[in-house]
Amino acid sequence: MHPALLGLITIIVGVSGCIGYFYGSNLLLDKVLFPASGPNIGRNISRRELIRPWLFLFPAILALGLYLAYPVVATLILSFQERGAGGVRTFVGFENYTQMFAEPKFIEAMRNNVLWLVVVPAAATGFGLLAAQLTDRLRWGNIAKSIIFMPMAISFVGAAVIFKLIYEARPEDVAQIGVLNHLYLLFGGDAPQQWLTIPFWNSFFLMAVLIWIQTGFAMVILSAALRGIPEETIEAAIIDGANPFQIFFKIKVPQIMGTIVVVWTTITIATLKVFDIVFAMTNGQWETQVLANYMYDKLFRANDWGMGSAAAMIIMLLVTPILVWNVYNARKEMR
Amino acid sequence: MDGLSGKKPAVVWLLNISVVVLVALWLFPTLGLFVSSFRTSEQITASGWWSSLFPAQQTLQLRALDPDDNRIETSAGVFIVEGNVLEGDYADVNIDSWGTSSRDPNAFTIGDTADLGEGETMTLNADGTYVWQGNDDQISGRGQRLFVIATLPPEFTTNNYRNVLLKEGNSENMAKAFFNTLTVVIPATIIPILIAAFAAYALAWMDFPGRALLIATVVGLLVVPLQLALIPLLQFHNAIGIGKGYLGVWMAHTGFGLPLAIYLLRNYMVGLPRDIIENARVDGATEFQIFTKIILPLSFPALASFAIFQFLWTWNDLLVALVFLIDSSGETTVMTKQIVELLGTRGGDWEILATSAFISIAVPLLVFFMMQKYLVRGLLAGSVK
């Protein structure tokens, strides 16, 4: 069957299935199981209102449980196992982890991930704040914002192609078509550089891609936060003779600190999971490995599920503090 | 700019200029790809894309007409060949100087009669017309090779798009990948919305034990890296017999998109006015009616926000497609995967890479510019709360 047709059928089956489930189960509850008539009418009504939320929630809980909660547990178990002869998995304790920590490639991935986690959220939030502040109240601010925000719609893979063109190096005697080498030679560089093969610094060239994508996100949210600052606080500061930088750093920034933290952590999570950029641009060569790509290598190239799962658990472990903090905040808000 | 300016003209100027620089910096990379996708491979390798916007000097290798067919004997033993070297590919081109060796295309001046040795001469004009003269021996064999330095007007072509999308039997497969991507994206966007909408309503407006815990769980699952789900779910898909394929990728995208969908929709629905819902309850509407007749229409902005997120995310995704969709036959390949493939195999063919990449980012960009309002609203609801 043609996949597009299959897709159409899936949409119809999926949508009508969902609607049928919700409609049918509610009908069943109201008319058959606990009808609002007969001798037990009061009890029936209260019982069905007890059950209904779960009818509404059931598909979501099933999908969340199966596709997100169960894999966390299953991956944890896999990370303690090794596949022996005949595909039988045996429990090996922390062996996958110790083996992994002894691998130079893993240490390299950890080191790079730490670099990414330090640089990308800081740079993206910083640029985002700068862009938000500068475009605020500018007549063409909305157009400017829209352009800075645009990379958000571009895939990591598309962005990888875009930046590969920027980093492109051609032999010394022909015209440079990569803008970075063009500028490098223009400002006195001696020979065109293969930017992505220079260890250590190449990670920064990859980070530039993610910063370019994430800055717009930071800008949009911080710009809304800046608009939310009460005018009086700023007016008061002007009357007291504060200079623009004092107003920005001492009046505005402290008031949007909460939002800055949210933006920072959101970008941190995106950075932790970064895979496509490295996969498409260097595939971890020249010392640019990161955890997510290391994990993909282990799972699907080396076919080592134990070590791959262990690497995935490391990513999970790094996310956990943010997860706990988010849940804590959400609960605080609900009270 | 209350704080930073005090409306001094110099400061306003500085402000405008810094924003211009910032915007240029963010636009420049995409613009490079866009412009490159409209240049021929020769143009791309000959000069940076930024210079293509202006007339540019370029060295062209041309050849005079075949003397055996075209020569005319003007007087005894003197033959000439006349023609235009720019005929065909290079209309509107101006020749600045020329030579007969690739090492010295500056050897001769335009309009002068150049001595090619032993009485053989050639006159080349800026518009490409030439007169080539010599004896029987010299004006025979193949046409004289000419290396000219010419000024070419900015020139763009849509041939790359025609080649990548329409040419039969091309190796890029972008047309197929485009439809495959679309096949992945549409169900993967619609299904989670429905499931999430009902769940979000229950979490927002129904009272039941365990509600707070469920909301906290959803918030927690928001950040769970999908990397953890790859192997267990692949095992699961193999166990229930769907293996790698569309069904698997739709289910995976649904599962991974649900936390954000539930979170966004619940936050929005909680903010709907309580009166409407309670009045409807008093009037005897069932919860199902309240949901479909009141909540769903009112929640349209939130539904649109999530739909855009999910659309962008599934369209741009590589990892989920690699793991759950693309099998060894490659029949179900998506655009992101094709581009990564091209980066590996055709790394230097920028006309193909740029065009393919731009085809894949054009749709999200279109959606982005049309629906930006909802996207921003969704971001704000999802992050600031």
JSON list of C-alpha atoms in Angstrom, two decimals, chain A residues 3-4 6-7 10-11 14-15 18 22-23 26 49 52-54 56-57 59-61 63-64 66-68 70-72 74-75 78 89 127 131 133-138 140 144 146-155 157-158 161-162 164-166 168 170 175-179 182 212 215 217 220-221 224 234 238 244 247 252 262 269 273 275-276 279-280 292 295-296 299-300 305 312-313 315-316 319 323 326-327 330-331 333-334, chain B residues 1-4 15-16 18-20 22-23 25-30 32-33 36 44-48 50 183 186-187 190-191 194-195 198-199 201-203 206 208-209 212 214-216 218-221 223-225 227-237 246 250-252 255-256 258-259 262 266 286-288 291 309 312 316 318-319 322-323 336 339-340 343 350 353 357 361 364-365 368-369 372 375-376 379-380 383-385:
[
{"chain": "A", "resi": 3, "resn": "PRO", "atom": "CA", "xyz": [2.48, 5.08, 2.47]},
{"chain": "A", "resi": 4, "resn": "ALA", "atom": "CA", "xyz": [0.54, 8.29, 1.89]},
{"chain": "A", "resi": 6, "resn": "LEU", "atom": "CA", "xyz": [-1.62, 4.36, 4.77]},
{"chain": "A", "resi": 7, "resn": "GLY", "atom": "CA", "xyz": [-1.05, 7.71, 6.45]},
{"chain": "A", "resi": 10, "resn": "THR", "atom": "CA", "xyz": [-4.11, 6.06, 9.96]},
{"chain": "A", "resi": 11, "resn": "ILE", "atom": "CA", "xyz": [-5.35, 9.59, 10.45]},
{"chain": "A", "resi": 14, "resn": "GLY", "atom": "CA", "xyz": [-6.66, 7.15, 14.70]},
{"chain": "A", "resi": 15, "resn": "VAL", "atom": "CA", "xyz": [-8.94, 10.16, 14.91]},
{"chain": "A", "resi": 18, "resn": "CYS", "atom": "CA", "xyz": [-9.94, 8.34, 19.62]},
{"chain": "A", "resi": 22, "resn": "PHE", "atom": "CA", "xyz": [-14.05, 8.85, 24.28]},
{"chain": "A", "resi": 23, "resn": "TYR", "atom": "CA", "xyz": [-17.64, 9.02, 23.08]},
{"chain": "A", "resi": 26, "resn": "ASN", "atom": "CA", "xyz": [-18.67, 7.97, 28.22]},
{"chain": "A", "resi": 49, "resn": "GLU", "atom": "CA", "xyz": [-18.02, 11.00, 38.30]},
{"chain": "A", "resi": 52, "resn": "ARG", "atom": "CA", "xyz": [-14.92, 9.48, 34.30]},
{"chain": "A", "resi": 53, "resn": "PRO", "atom": "CA", "xyz": [-11.59, 11.27, 34.82]},
{"chain": "A", "resi": 54, "resn": "TRP", "atom": "CA", "xyz": [-9.82, 7.98, 34.31]},
{"chain": "A", "resi": 56, "resn": "PHE", "atom": "CA", "xyz": [-10.44, 10.74, 29.82]},
{"chain": "A", "resi": 57, "resn": "LEU", "atom": "CA", "xyz": [-6.92, 10.02, 31.03]},
{"chain": "A", "resi": 59, "resn": "PRO", "atom": "CA", "xyz": [-5.09, 6.74, 26.53]},
{"chain": "A", "resi": 60, "resn": "ALA", "atom": "CA", "xyz": [-2.67, 9.42, 27.67]},
{"chain": "A", "resi": 61, "resn": "ILE", "atom": "CA", "xyz": [-1.54, 7.44, 30.70]},
{"chain": "A", "resi": 63, "resn": "ALA", "atom": "CA", "xyz": [1.01, 6.19, 25.99]},
{"chain": "A", "resi": 64, "resn": "LEU", "atom": "CA", "xyz": [3.05, 8.07, 28.58]},
{"chain": "A", "resi": 66, "resn": "LEU", "atom": "CA", "xyz": [4.60, 2.82, 27.64]},
{"chain": "A", "resi": 67, "resn": "TYR", "atom": "CA", "xyz": [6.64, 5.39, 25.70]},
{"chain": "A", "resi": 68, "resn": "LEU", "atom": "CA", "xyz": [8.34, 7.35, 28.45]},
{"chain": "A", "resi": 70, "resn": "TYR", "atom": "CA", "xyz": [8.64, 2.16, 31.03]},
{"chain": "A", "resi": 71, "resn": "PRO", "atom": "CA", "xyz": [11.71, 2.87, 28.85]},
{"chain": "A", "resi": 72, "resn": "VAL", "atom": "CA", "xyz": [13.44, 4.63, 31.75]},
{"chain": "A", "resi": 74, "resn": "ALA", "atom": "CA", "xyz": [13.93, -0.84, 30.94]},
{"chain": "A", "resi": 75, "resn": "THR", "atom": "CA", "xyz": [17.01, 1.17, 29.99]},
{"chain": "A", "resi": 78, "resn": "LEU", "atom": "CA", "xyz": [19.58, -3.00, 30.20]},
{"chain": "A", "resi": 89, "resn": "ARG", "atom": "CA", "xyz": [21.32, -11.24, 28.57]},
{"chain": "A", "resi": 127, "resn": "PHE", "atom": "CA", "xyz": [22.38, 36.89, 23.18]},
{"chain": "A", "resi": 131, "resn": "ALA", "atom": "CA", "xyz": [18.35, 40.98, 21.49]},
{"chain": "A", "resi": 133, "resn": "GLN", "atom": "CA", "xyz": [16.53, 44.46, 25.33]},
{"chain": "A", "resi": 134, "resn": "LEU", "atom": "CA", "xyz": [17.74, 46.08, 22.10]},
{"chain": "A", "resi": 135, "resn": "THR", "atom": "CA", "xyz": [14.62, 45.36, 20.05]},
{"chain": "A", "resi": 136, "resn": "ASP", "atom": "CA", "xyz": [12.26, 46.40, 22.83]},
{"chain": "A", "resi": 137, "resn": "ARG", "atom": "CA", "xyz": [10.49, 49.62, 21.77]},
{"chain": "A", "resi": 138, "resn": "LEU", "atom": "CA", "xyz": [12.36, 49.74, 18.48]},
{"chain": "A", "resi": 140, "resn": "TRP", "atom": "CA", "xyz": [11.05, 47.71, 13.52]},
{"chain": "A", "resi": 144, "resn": "ALA", "atom": "CA", "xyz": [14.11, 42.05, 13.85]},
{"chain": "A", "resi": 146, "resn": "SER", "atom": "CA", "xyz": [11.08, 37.56, 13.80]},
{"chain": "A", "resi": 147, "resn": "ILE", "atom": "CA", "xyz": [14.36, 37.13, 11.92]},
{"chain": "A", "resi": 148, "resn": "ILE", "atom": "CA", "xyz": [16.38, 36.24, 15.01]},
{"chain": "A", "resi": 149, "resn": "PHE", "atom": "CA", "xyz": [13.62, 33.80, 15.99]},
{"chain": "A", "resi": 150, "resn": "MET", "atom": "CA", "xyz": [13.51, 32.19, 12.54]},
{"chain": "A", "resi": 151, "resn": "PRO", "atom": "CA", "xyz": [16.29, 29.59, 13.01]},
{"chain": "A", "resi": 152, "resn": "MET", "atom": "CA", "xyz": [14.01, 27.90, 15.52]},
{"chain": "A", "resi": 153, "resn": "ALA", "atom": "CA", "xyz": [12.01, 26.53, 12.62]},
{"chain": "A", "resi": 154, "resn": "ILE", "atom": "CA", "xyz": [15.09, 25.11, 10.92]},
{"chain": "A", "resi": 155, "resn": "SER", "atom": "CA", "xyz": [16.07, 21.53, 11.60]},
{"chain": "A", "resi": 157, "resn": "VAL", "atom": "CA", "xyz": [20.30, 18.90, 10.00]},
{"chain": "A", "resi": 158, "resn": "GLY", "atom": "CA", "xyz": [19.38, 21.90, 7.85]},
{"chain": "A", "resi": 161, "resn": "VAL", "atom": "CA", "xyz": [24.32, 22.17, 6.11]},
{"chain": "A", "resi": 162, "resn": "ILE", "atom": "CA", "xyz": [24.03, 25.94, 6.52]},
{"chain": "A", "resi": 164, "resn": "LYS", "atom": "CA", "xyz": [29.08, 23.59, 6.85]},
{"chain": "A", "resi": 165, "resn": "LEU", "atom": "CA", "xyz": [28.86, 26.07, 4.01]},
{"chain": "A", "resi": 166, "resn": "ILE", "atom": "CA", "xyz": [30.15, 28.77, 6.35]},
{"chain": "A", "resi": 168, "resn": "GLU", "atom": "CA", "xyz": [33.87, 25.25, 4.04]},
{"chain": "A", "resi": 170, "resn": "ARG", "atom": "CA", "xyz": [38.95, 25.34, -0.39]},
{"chain": "A", "resi": 175, "resn": "ALA", "atom": "CA", "xyz": [38.45, 31.46, -4.20]},
{"chain": "A", "resi": 176, "resn": "GLN", "atom": "CA", "xyz": [37.11, 30.66, -0.75]},
{"chain": "A", "resi": 177, "resn": "ILE", "atom": "CA", "xyz": [33.39, 29.91, -0.72]},
{"chain": "A", "resi": 178, "resn": "GLY", "atom": "CA", "xyz": [33.12, 29.53, 3.06]},
{"chain": "A", "resi": 179, "resn": "VAL", "atom": "CA", "xyz": [32.62, 32.93, 4.63]},
{"chain": "A", "resi": 182, "resn": "HIS", "atom": "CA", "xyz": [37.14, 34.23, 3.39]},
{"chain": "A", "resi": 212, "resn": "TRP", "atom": "CA", "xyz": [22.19, 30.34, 16.58]},
{"chain": "A", "resi": 215, "resn": "THR", "atom": "CA", "xyz": [18.90, 32.49, 20.83]},
{"chain": "A", "resi": 217, "resn": "PHE", "atom": "CA", "xyz": [13.75, 31.10, 21.84]},
{"chain": "A", "resi": 220, "resn": "VAL", "atom": "CA", "xyz": [11.04, 35.66, 22.73]},
{"chain": "A", "resi": 221, "resn": "ILE", "atom": "CA", "xyz": [10.57, 34.60, 26.32]},
{"chain": "A", "resi": 224, "resn": "ALA", "atom": "CA", "xyz": [7.87, 39.06, 27.16]},
{"chain": "A", "resi": 234, "resn": "ILE", "atom": "CA", "xyz": [12.22, 51.97, 35.93]},
{"chain": "A", "resi": 238, "resn": "ILE", "atom": "CA", "xyz": [15.64, 57.22, 36.16]},
{"chain": "A", "resi": 244, "resn": "PRO", "atom": "CA", "xyz": [21.16, 52.87, 31.46]},
{"chain": "A", "resi": 247, "resn": "ILE", "atom": "CA", "xyz": [18.87, 50.23, 35.08]},
{"chain": "A", "resi": 252, "resn": "LYS", "atom": "CA", "xyz": [15.52, 44.87, 35.02]},
{"chain": "A", "resi": 262, "resn": "VAL", "atom": "CA", "xyz": [13.70, 28.90, 33.22]},
{"chain": "A", "resi": 269, "resn": "ILE", "atom": "CA", "xyz": [18.14, 20.26, 28.46]},
{"chain": "A", "resi": 273, "resn": "LYS", "atom": "CA", "xyz": [20.25, 15.93, 24.13]},
{"chain": "A", "resi": 275, "resn": "PHE", "atom": "CA", "xyz": [22.64, 14.72, 18.63]},
{"chain": "A", "resi": 276, "resn": "ASP", "atom": "CA", "xyz": [21.77, 15.74, 15.08]},
{"chain": "A", "resi": 279, "resn": "PHE", "atom": "CA", "xyz": [25.94, 13.43, 13.84]},
{"chain": "A", "resi": 280, "resn": "ALA", "atom": "CA", "xyz": [25.58, 15.43, 10.63]},
{"chain": "A", "resi": 292, "resn": "ALA", "atom": "CA", "xyz": [24.01, 11.47, 22.71]},
{"chain": "A", "resi": 295, "resn": "MET", "atom": "CA", "xyz": [25.20, 6.53, 22.81]},
{"chain": "A", "resi": 296, "resn": "TYR", "atom": "CA", "xyz": [23.91, 6.23, 19.24]},
{"chain": "A", "resi": 299, "resn": "LEU", "atom": "CA", "xyz": [23.57, 1.24, 20.30]},
{"chain": "A", "resi": 300, "resn": "PHE", "atom": "CA", "xyz": [23.39, 1.07, 16.53]},
{"chain": "A", "resi": 305, "resn": "TRP", "atom": "CA", "xyz": [23.08, -2.33, 24.12]},
{"chain": "A", "resi": 312, "resn": "ALA", "atom": "CA", "xyz": [21.67, 6.94, 28.07]},
{"chain": "A", "resi": 313, "resn": "MET", "atom": "CA", "xyz": [21.40, 6.60, 31.84]},
{"chain": "A", "resi": 315, "resn": "ILE", "atom": "CA", "xyz": [22.18, 11.62, 30.17]},
{"chain": "A", "resi": 316, "resn": "MET", "atom": "CA", "xyz": [19.14, 10.84, 32.33]},
{"chain": "A", "resi": 319, "resn": "VAL", "atom": "CA", "xyz": [18.74, 15.76, 33.47]},
{"chain": "A", "resi": 323, "resn": "LEU", "atom": "CA", "xyz": [13.52, 17.37, 36.45]},
{"chain": "A", "resi": 326, "resn": "ASN", "atom": "CA", "xyz": [10.74, 21.57, 37.63]},
{"chain": "A", "resi": 327, "resn": "VAL", "atom": "CA", "xyz": [8.43, 19.19, 39.48]},
{"chain": "A", "resi": 330, "resn": "ALA", "atom": "CA", "xyz": [5.11, 22.99, 39.46]},
{"chain": "A", "resi": 331, "resn": "ARG", "atom": "CA", "xyz": [3.83, 21.60, 42.75]},
{"chain": "A", "resi": 333, "resn": "GLU", "atom": "CA", "xyz": [2.59, 26.74, 41.95]},
{"chain": "A", "resi": 334, "resn": "MET", "atom": "CA", "xyz": [-0.44, 24.48, 42.23]},
{"chain": "B", "resi": 1, "resn": "MET", "atom": "CA", "xyz": [14.14, 52.25, 25.21]},
{"chain": "B", "resi": 2, "resn": "ASP", "atom": "CA", "xyz": [13.35, 54.30, 28.29]},
{"chain": "B", "resi": 3, "resn": "GLY", "atom": "CA", "xyz": [16.43, 53.16, 30.18]},
{"chain": "B", "resi": 4, "resn": "LEU", "atom": "CA", "xyz": [19.11, 53.09, 27.56]},
{"chain": "B", "resi": 15, "resn": "LEU", "atom": "CA", "xyz": [20.82, 51.12, 18.96]},
{"chain": "B", "resi": 16, "resn": "ASN", "atom": "CA", "xyz": [19.54, 50.77, 15.42]},
{"chain": "B", "resi": 18, "resn": "SER", "atom": "CA", "xyz": [23.55, 47.21, 16.73]},
{"chain": "B", "resi": 19, "resn": "VAL", "atom": "CA", "xyz": [20.19, 45.61, 15.99]},
{"chain": "B", "resi": 20, "resn": "VAL", "atom": "CA", "xyz": [20.96, 45.70, 12.27]},
{"chain": "B", "resi": 22, "resn": "LEU", "atom": "CA", "xyz": [22.55, 41.34, 15.14]},
{"chain": "B", "resi": 23, "resn": "VAL", "atom": "CA", "xyz": [19.82, 40.69, 12.58]},
{"chain": "B", "resi": 25, "resn": "LEU", "atom": "CA", "xyz": [24.39, 37.97, 11.75]},
{"chain": "B", "resi": 26, "resn": "TRP", "atom": "CA", "xyz": [21.35, 35.77, 12.28]},
{"chain": "B", "resi": 27, "resn": "LEU", "atom": "CA", "xyz": [20.03, 36.07, 8.73]},
{"chain": "B", "resi": 28, "resn": "PHE", "atom": "CA", "xyz": [23.33, 35.68, 6.90]},
{"chain": "B", "resi": 29, "resn": "PRO", "atom": "CA", "xyz": [23.77, 31.89, 7.31]},
{"chain": "B", "resi": 30, "resn": "THR", "atom": "CA", "xyz": [20.30, 31.04, 5.96]},
{"chain": "B", "resi": 32, "resn": "GLY", "atom": "CA", "xyz": [23.87, 31.91, 2.10]},
{"chain": "B", "resi": 33, "resn": "LEU", "atom": "CA", "xyz": [22.12, 28.60, 1.69]},
{"chain": "B", "resi": 36, "resn": "SER", "atom": "CA", "xyz": [23.59, 29.10, -3.19]},
{"chain": "B", "resi": 44, "resn": "ILE", "atom": "CA", "xyz": [29.35, 28.09, -6.41]},
{"chain": "B", "resi": 45, "resn": "THR", "atom": "CA", "xyz": [32.93, 26.87, -6.65]},
{"chain": "B", "resi": 46, "resn": "ALA", "atom": "CA", "xyz": [34.15, 29.96, -8.49]},
{"chain": "B", "resi": 47, "resn": "SER", "atom": "CA", "xyz": [33.18, 32.53, -5.87]},
{"chain": "B", "resi": 48, "resn": "GLY", "atom": "CA", "xyz": [31.55, 33.00, -2.49]},
{"chain": "B", "resi": 50, "resn": "TRP", "atom": "CA", "xyz": [27.96, 36.92, -1.26]},
{"chain": "B", "resi": 183, "resn": "THR", "atom": "CA", "xyz": [3.40, 10.99, 5.76]},
{"chain": "B", "resi": 186, "resn": "ILE", "atom": "CA", "xyz": [0.54, 14.66, 9.68]},
{"chain": "B", "resi": 187, "resn": "PRO", "atom": "CA", "xyz": [-0.69, 11.72, 11.74]},
{"chain": "B", "resi": 190, "resn": "ILE", "atom": "CA", "xyz": [-3.02, 15.13, 14.88]},
{"chain": "B", "resi": 191, "resn": "ILE", "atom": "CA", "xyz": [-3.22, 12.01, 17.06]},
{"chain": "B", "resi": 194, "resn": "LEU", "atom": "CA", "xyz": [-6.72, 14.47, 20.57]},
{"chain": "B", "resi": 195, "resn": "ILE", "atom": "CA", "xyz": [-5.38, 12.23, 23.27]},
{"chain": "B", "resi": 198, "resn": "PHE", "atom": "CA", "xyz": [-9.05, 14.89, 26.84]},
{"chain": "B", "resi": 199, "resn": "ALA", "atom": "CA", "xyz": [-6.34, 14.23, 29.41]},
{"chain": "B", "resi": 201, "resn": "TYR", "atom": "CA", "xyz": [-9.37, 18.60, 30.45]},
{"chain": "B", "resi": 202, "resn": "ALA", "atom": "CA", "xyz": [-9.50, 15.91, 33.13]},
{"chain": "B", "resi": 203, "resn": "LEU", "atom": "CA", "xyz": [-6.38, 17.34, 34.77]},
{"chain": "B", "resi": 206, "resn": "MET", "atom": "CA", "xyz": [-12.14, 17.29, 37.09]},
{"chain": "B", "resi": 208, "resn": "PHE", "atom": "CA", "xyz": [-10.13, 13.13, 41.55]},
{"chain": "B", "resi": 209, "resn": "PRO", "atom": "CA", "xyz": [-7.53, 11.65, 43.90]},
{"chain": "B", "resi": 212, "resn": "ALA", "atom": "CA", "xyz": [-1.66, 16.57, 41.61]},
{"chain": "B", "resi": 214, "resn": "LEU", "atom": "CA", "xyz": [-0.30, 13.03, 37.71]},
{"chain": "B", "resi": 215, "resn": "ILE", "atom": "CA", "xyz": [0.39, 16.66, 36.84]},
{"chain": "B", "resi": 216, "resn": "ALA", "atom": "CA", "xyz": [3.76, 16.42, 38.57]},
{"chain": "B", "resi": 218, "resn": "VAL", "atom": "CA", "xyz": [3.71, 15.02, 33.32]},
{"chain": "B", "resi": 219, "resn": "VAL", "atom": "CA", "xyz": [6.01, 17.90, 34.28]},
{"chain": "B", "resi": 220, "resn": "GLY", "atom": "CA", "xyz": [8.71, 15.37, 35.09]},
{"chain": "B", "resi": 221, "resn": "LEU", "atom": "CA", "xyz": [8.28, 13.46, 31.83]},
{"chain": "B", "resi": 223, "resn": "VAL", "atom": "CA", "xyz": [12.39, 16.59, 30.26]},
{"chain": "B", "resi": 224, "resn": "VAL", "atom": "CA", "xyz": [13.02, 12.84, 30.03]},
{"chain": "B", "resi": 225, "resn": "PRO", "atom": "CA", "xyz": [15.49, 12.45, 27.17]},
{"chain": "B", "resi": 227, "resn": "GLN", "atom": "CA", "xyz": [17.39, 8.69, 24.05]},
{"chain": "B", "resi": 228, "resn": "LEU", "atom": "CA", "xyz": [16.34, 6.38, 26.86]},
{"chain": "B", "resi": 229, "resn": "ALA", "atom": "CA", "xyz": [13.34, 5.16, 24.92]},
{"chain": "B", "resi": 230, "resn": "LEU", "atom": "CA", "xyz": [15.15, 3.95, 21.83]},
{"chain": "B", "resi": 231, "resn": "ILE", "atom": "CA", "xyz": [16.14, 0.37, 22.63]},
{"chain": "B", "resi": 232, "resn": "PRO", "atom": "CA", "xyz": [13.22, -0.62, 24.91]},
{"chain": "B", "resi": 233, "resn": "LEU", "atom": "CA", "xyz": [10.71, 0.67, 22.38]},
{"chain": "B", "resi": 234, "resn": "LEU", "atom": "CA", "xyz": [12.43, -0.89, 19.42]},
{"chain": "B", "resi": 235, "resn": "GLN", "atom": "CA", "xyz": [12.28, -4.19, 21.32]},
{"chain": "B", "resi": 236, "resn": "PHE", "atom": "CA", "xyz": [8.63, -3.54, 22.05]},
{"chain": "B", "resi": 237, "resn": "HIS", "atom": "CA", "xyz": [7.82, -2.73, 18.42]},
{"chain": "B", "resi": 246, "resn": "TYR", "atom": "CA", "xyz": [5.31, 4.28, 9.77]},
{"chain": "B", "resi": 250, "resn": "TRP", "atom": "CA", "xyz": [3.67, 7.60, 14.53]},
{"chain": "B", "resi": 251, "resn": "MET", "atom": "CA", "xyz": [3.29, 5.89, 17.89]},
{"chain": "B", "resi": 252, "resn": "ALA", "atom": "CA", "xyz": [6.72, 7.03, 19.03]},
{"chain": "B", "resi": 255, "resn": "GLY", "atom": "CA", "xyz": [4.27, 9.21, 23.00]},
{"chain": "B", "resi": 256, "resn": "PHE", "atom": "CA", "xyz": [7.13, 11.71, 22.97]},
{"chain": "B", "resi": 258, "resn": "LEU", "atom": "CA", "xyz": [2.25, 13.96, 24.80]},
{"chain": "B", "resi": 259, "resn": "PRO", "atom": "CA", "xyz": [3.88, 15.51, 27.89]},
{"chain": "B", "resi": 262, "resn": "ILE", "atom": "CA", "xyz": [-0.87, 17.81, 28.03]},
{"chain": "B", "resi": 266, "resn": "ARG", "atom": "CA", "xyz": [-3.85, 21.96, 30.76]},
{"chain": "B", "resi": 286, "resn": "THR", "atom": "CA", "xyz": [-22.49, 16.03, 30.45]},
{"chain": "B", "resi": 287, "resn": "GLU", "atom": "CA", "xyz": [-18.73, 16.30, 30.86]},
{"chain": "B", "resi": 288, "resn": "PHE", "atom": "CA", "xyz": [-18.33, 14.98, 27.34]},
{"chain": "B", "resi": 291, "resn": "PHE", "atom": "CA", "xyz": [-15.52, 19.23, 26.62]},
{"chain": "B", "resi": 309, "resn": "PHE", "atom": "CA", "xyz": [5.47, 22.65, 17.90]},
{"chain": "B", "resi": 312, "resn": "LEU", "atom": "CA", "xyz": [8.18, 21.47, 13.52]},
{"chain": "B", "resi": 316, "resn": "ASN", "atom": "CA", "xyz": [12.83, 18.33, 11.65]},
{"chain": "B", "resi": 318, "resn": "LEU", "atom": "CA", "xyz": [16.25, 12.78, 12.58]},
{"chain": "B", "resi": 319, "resn": "LEU", "atom": "CA", "xyz": [16.82, 10.47, 15.54]},
{"chain": "B", "resi": 322, "resn": "LEU", "atom": "CA", "xyz": [16.49, 6.73, 12.11]},
{"chain": "B", "resi": 323, "resn": "VAL", "atom": "CA", "xyz": [15.56, 4.38, 14.92]},
{"chain": "B", "resi": 336, "resn": "THR", "atom": "CA", "xyz": [16.70, 14.88, 7.24]},
{"chain": "B", "resi": 339, "resn": "ILE", "atom": "CA", "xyz": [20.53, 15.29, 3.70]},
{"chain": "B", "resi": 340, "resn": "VAL", "atom": "CA", "xyz": [22.85, 13.62, 6.19]},
{"chain": "B", "resi": 343, "resn": "LEU", "atom": "CA", "xyz": [26.61, 15.41, 3.37]},
{"chain": "B", "resi": 350, "resn": "TRP", "atom": "CA", "xyz": [27.00, 22.43, -2.81]},
{"chain": "B", "resi": 353, "resn": "LEU", "atom": "CA", "xyz": [23.27, 20.04, -0.78]},
{"chain": "B", "resi": 357, "resn": "ALA", "atom": "CA", "xyz": [18.50, 21.44, 2.54]},
{"chain": "B", "resi": 361, "resn": "ILE", "atom": "CA", "xyz": [13.52, 23.85, 5.59]},
{"chain": "B", "resi": 364, "resn": "PRO", "atom": "CA", "xyz": [8.83, 24.79, 8.39]},
{"chain": "B", "resi": 365, "resn": "LEU", "atom": "CA", "xyz": [9.84, 28.36, 7.53]},
{"chain": "B", "resi": 368, "resn": "PHE", "atom": "CA", "xyz": [6.80, 29.61, 11.08]},
{"chain": "B", "resi": 369, "resn": "PHE", "atom": "CA", "xyz": [6.07, 32.91, 9.36]},
{"chain": "B", "resi": 372, "resn": "GLN", "atom": "CA", "xyz": [4.34, 32.87, 14.46]},
{"chain": "B", "resi": 375, "resn": "LEU", "atom": "CA", "xyz": [4.18, 29.71, 18.29]},
{"chain": "B", "resi": 376, "resn": "VAL", "atom": "CA", "xyz": [5.16, 32.61, 20.53]},
{"chain": "B", "resi": 379, "resn": "LEU", "atom": "CA", "xyz": [6.34, 29.15, 24.06]},
{"chain": "B", "resi": 380, "resn": "LEU", "atom": "CA", "xyz": [5.26, 31.65, 26.65]},
{"chain": "B", "resi": 383, "resn": "SER", "atom": "CA", "xyz": [7.97, 28.11, 29.77]},
{"chain": "B", "resi": 384, "resn": "VAL", "atom": "CA", "xyz": [7.08, 31.09, 31.87]},
{"chain": "B", "resi": 385, "resn": "LYS", "atom": "CA", "xyz": [4.38, 29.48, 33.96]}
]
